[in-house]
């Protein structure tokens, strides 16, 4: 409706005029469904002019990492997820082989809500059907997963713009990966429409601790790399929902 577009545009204008670049980029992201691509690009150009300043950097020991300048997350929901930093409301645990397979993700207690269990069983069945073409052959599925590496320049831009440097990796999963994929059929993060164009066959695999800092993982992924390096990170390539045993 026109009044919704008017509200969204007013929020962008207010943030731009006040010089609040973070509020402005969030407002542009929130307005994306209500404005044309030309309008979004025009607003983004004004935002870019607003934040024109030295390239953001992060220091690790003697090495200084700079943010790539060719990426933007203005037309994705990722900024909003990072800002709210809330767990996904549908997240549950699946204990395969146990009598009570469905568990509360926070307490690990069995779930007794019939509607939730029915919903999860339905999703589990759909995941199996979706992956049937590749999971029947381990070699084919391995190739399928290898192709879900991410470009290191995209990884850097994501970490800079969402300020993920000090997040533990499990929070990146719970507060970013799961909320973002929940509304896309619980797909793999690398298969999201606004991520997929930055994926490809990985040549580097990152082994890491989920309790470690995400920024340390990113620094390791970037070490000695050119911007076209493609790295394999499990939380992006592997489905972070029940039904991922083949992954």
Tab-separated table of N, CA and C in Angstrom, residues 1-12 27 30-35:
chain	number	residue	atom	x	y	z
A	1	UNK	N	0.825	-1.209	0.000
A	1	UNK	CA	0.000	0.000	0.000
A	1	UNK	C	0.859	1.259	0.000
A	2	UNK	N	0.401	2.340	-0.661
A	2	UNK	CA	1.190	3.571	-0.768
A	2	UNK	C	1.627	4.137	0.573
A	3	UNK	N	0.768	4.051	1.592
A	3	UNK	CA	1.136	4.644	2.882
A	3	UNK	C	2.318	3.913	3.513
A	4	UNK	N	2.440	2.594	3.246
A	4	UNK	CA	3.581	1.843	3.771
A	4	UNK	C	4.877	2.290	3.092
A	5	UNK	N	4.798	2.470	1.776
A	5	UNK	CA	5.974	2.949	1.058
A	5	UNK	C	6.373	4.323	1.561
A	6	UNK	N	5.392	5.179	1.792
A	6	UNK	CA	5.669	6.525	2.293
A	6	UNK	C	6.375	6.481	3.639
A	7	UNK	N	5.910	5.591	4.518
A	7	UNK	CA	6.541	5.446	5.834
A	7	UNK	C	7.983	4.985	5.703
A	8	UNK	N	8.212	3.997	4.833
A	8	UNK	CA	9.549	3.453	4.663
A	8	UNK	C	10.493	4.506	4.089
A	9	UNK	N	10.020	5.247	3.087
A	9	UNK	CA	10.849	6.278	2.466
A	9	UNK	C	11.157	7.389	3.468
A	10	UNK	N	10.178	7.757	4.282
A	10	UNK	CA	10.396	8.789	5.298
A	10	UNK	C	11.467	8.358	6.295
A	11	UNK	N	11.458	7.075	6.653
A	11	UNK	CA	12.458	6.556	7.593
A	11	UNK	C	13.856	6.633	6.984
A	12	UNK	N	13.965	6.323	5.685
A	12	UNK	CA	15.262	6.416	5.008
A	12	UNK	C	15.742	7.862	4.988
A	27	UNK	N	17.155	1.000	7.176
A	27	UNK	CA	15.904	1.521	6.625
A	27	UNK	C	15.784	1.185	5.141
A	30	UNK	N	14.866	-2.473	4.909
A	30	UNK	CA	13.467	-2.704	5.268
A	30	UNK	C	12.510	-2.223	4.183
A	31	UNK	N	12.937	-1.222	3.407
A	31	UNK	CA	12.056	-0.639	2.384
A	31	UNK	C	12.122	-1.373	1.049
A	32	UNK	N	13.076	-2.296	0.903
A	32	UNK	CA	13.301	-2.956	-0.389
A	32	UNK	C	12.031	-3.525	-1.025
A	33	UNK	N	11.132	-4.189	-0.264
A	33	UNK	CA	9.928	-4.729	-0.910
A	33	UNK	C	8.949	-3.659	-1.398
A	34	UNK	N	9.131	-2.407	-0.965
A	34	UNK	CA	8.151	-1.361	-1.259
A	34	UNK	C	8.637	-0.329	-2.278
A	35	UNK	N	9.922	-0.383	-2.656
A	35	UNK	CA	10.457	0.611	-3.572
A	35	UNK	C	11.023	-0.074	-4.812
